[in-house]
Amino acid sequence: MEFSAASTSNGGVWGFLKFTFFFFLLLNLVGFLFSRNGQGGTNKSLFGIGQSNARIYSEGTMDVTFDDVAGIDEAKTELYEIVDFLQHQTKYSLLGAKIPKGVLLVGPPGTGKTLLAKAIAGEAKVPFFSISGSEFIEMFVGVGASRVRNLFDSAKKQAPAIVFIDELDALGKSRAAVGGFMGGNDEREQTLNQLLAEMDGFEPNTGVILLAATNRPEVLDPALLRPGRFDRQIVVDRPDKSGRLAILQVHARKVSLARDVDLDKLAARTPGFAGADLANLINEAALLAARQNHTVVVMADFNEAIERILTGLEKKSRVLNELEKKTVAHHEVGHAIVGSLMPGTDRIEKISIVPRGVGALGYTLQLPEEDRFLMIEDEIRGRIATLLGGRAAEELIFGKVSTGASDDIQKATDLAERYVTLYGMSDRLGPIAFEKAQQQFLEGMTNPRRQVSPHIAEAIDREVKAVIDNAHQIALDVLSHNCELLKKLAQTLLEREILEGEQLRSQLGLAHKTADMEQWLQTGKLSHNKLLASSHGSNGRLC
Ligand code: ADP
Ligand code: ZN
């Protein structure tokens, strides 16, 4: 799903669902192979080297409170204690209680870690010093360390105070992990050492509390996590449905909503969205409403905003030639038909061949009706087949394939690999983890494989390929049994560009299952006697 730049994830915090959250918003984009450049370097001003450029929010300007933070109640509850400490220090010192010096907020980007830190300062009405770990890393030796010193000096002077370090991982990467000439960075190490020294140097009850945030706890230097340093970790996770509703309510206070806006429905349709995504959703919807000179934001604005966040802006200017359009239309209908027959899949909301965003020439939008926390093996098989449905349709209709399926293939392969190496769902290899589950919160990163013998590595590859091949066969099988529907829907899509809602679903309701598909979903195995020949190339069309 090409919208990865926004907030797609491969790393699931939801236990088993370590694959794309947005599978639930299964969105299959036909894309050209646009190369996307990484971010360029940042241009940092050279002024003020050595001065801590922590922004200081003095009392009164930090007007964020816990009321502004929603959907992460456990984290909030844990942090109330800190507020209480900042407000009633003597109570704690009389008791001899030691308040933690360092609290590490761990969780995916945009879940409200910075907001929480600000809210603590706002609630306790204490100054807030914040700086980002990457800002510490300067090109000039010695500067990072002196910044740390300055930061703590100022904080101590104004205690009680909160010091917040964002992206702690930029600063506190494990020294063991960095090593080597690629990442070895003296500067970072000195800065880290200074931070450790500062943390050890101040007495527990000086009233300075250090908060830090990271989405990569696994790379942190263990020295940072020792008692007396960041010895308390609080997980700030993506919100569940009721959490999303609460966050939407907080942000909806700022806009005028029409009567028809159902925040509950929006919360249901946005699994995987973090707080920042939801804030963005509200804002996008308001912008859309303003553009149309509405006086209030209506539900349709929200629906369009969700789509826009997932797929990018409509690109009416990207004109496809006739063959391309036909290819895209059949490809998308292929996803939709296969998807509509698979178990546990989300409702297919829309198929479109209006180009959107970066490289998407068409897409199939599936929206979930509820949060899912577990997936059963047949559902995973079904998702892989659905992903390959686009490619299969191209094969059946044209006898040739296009580059448009690259993203689908990537995702299907990732999922098949997880099926085998992480979920232990392959009969042949059994429930052994071949992947190290490490990246908890970072998206789009694959986990390193465990050390396995070459023999096992080969077996894994063979299994992954078998899973993909079988799913591909099933997609071909299903579509060739629904050939007429495929052609008819693609034709309608070419005429109208967009098919959606009940009308689309009633059409898809005409698709029928096949015996092979049912058997494969149940067992993961094909009845090998009637495999479809590889249908592209000389064999030509099957449909
Ligand atoms: P993080 O530090 O975890 O990356 P931020 O705290 O910077 O995320 O979140 C960015 C913005 O997203 C916030 O300023 C806020 O508007 C919104 N937001 C994120 N999480 C929440 C939440 N739990 N409740 C309300 N708003 C949130
Ligand atoms: Zn596709």
Coordinates of C-alpha atoms and ligand atoms in Angstrom, one line a residue, residues 28-30 331-332 335 387 390-391 404-405 408, ligand 2:
N28 CA -4.2 -2.0 -3.9
L29 CA -2.5 0.5 -5.9
V30 CA -1.3 0.0 -9.4
H331 CA -6.3 -5.2 -12.3
E332 CA -8.4 -3.4 -9.7
H335 CA -8.5 -7.5 -6.5
L387 CA -3.1 -9.0 -3.2
G390 CA -4.7 -7.8 -9.6
R391 CA -1.8 -9.5 -11.3
G404 CA 1.7 -2.2 -12.0
A405 CA 1.6 -5.2 -9.6
D408 CA 1.1 -5.9 -4.5
Ligands
ZN2 ZN -2.8 -4.1 -7.3

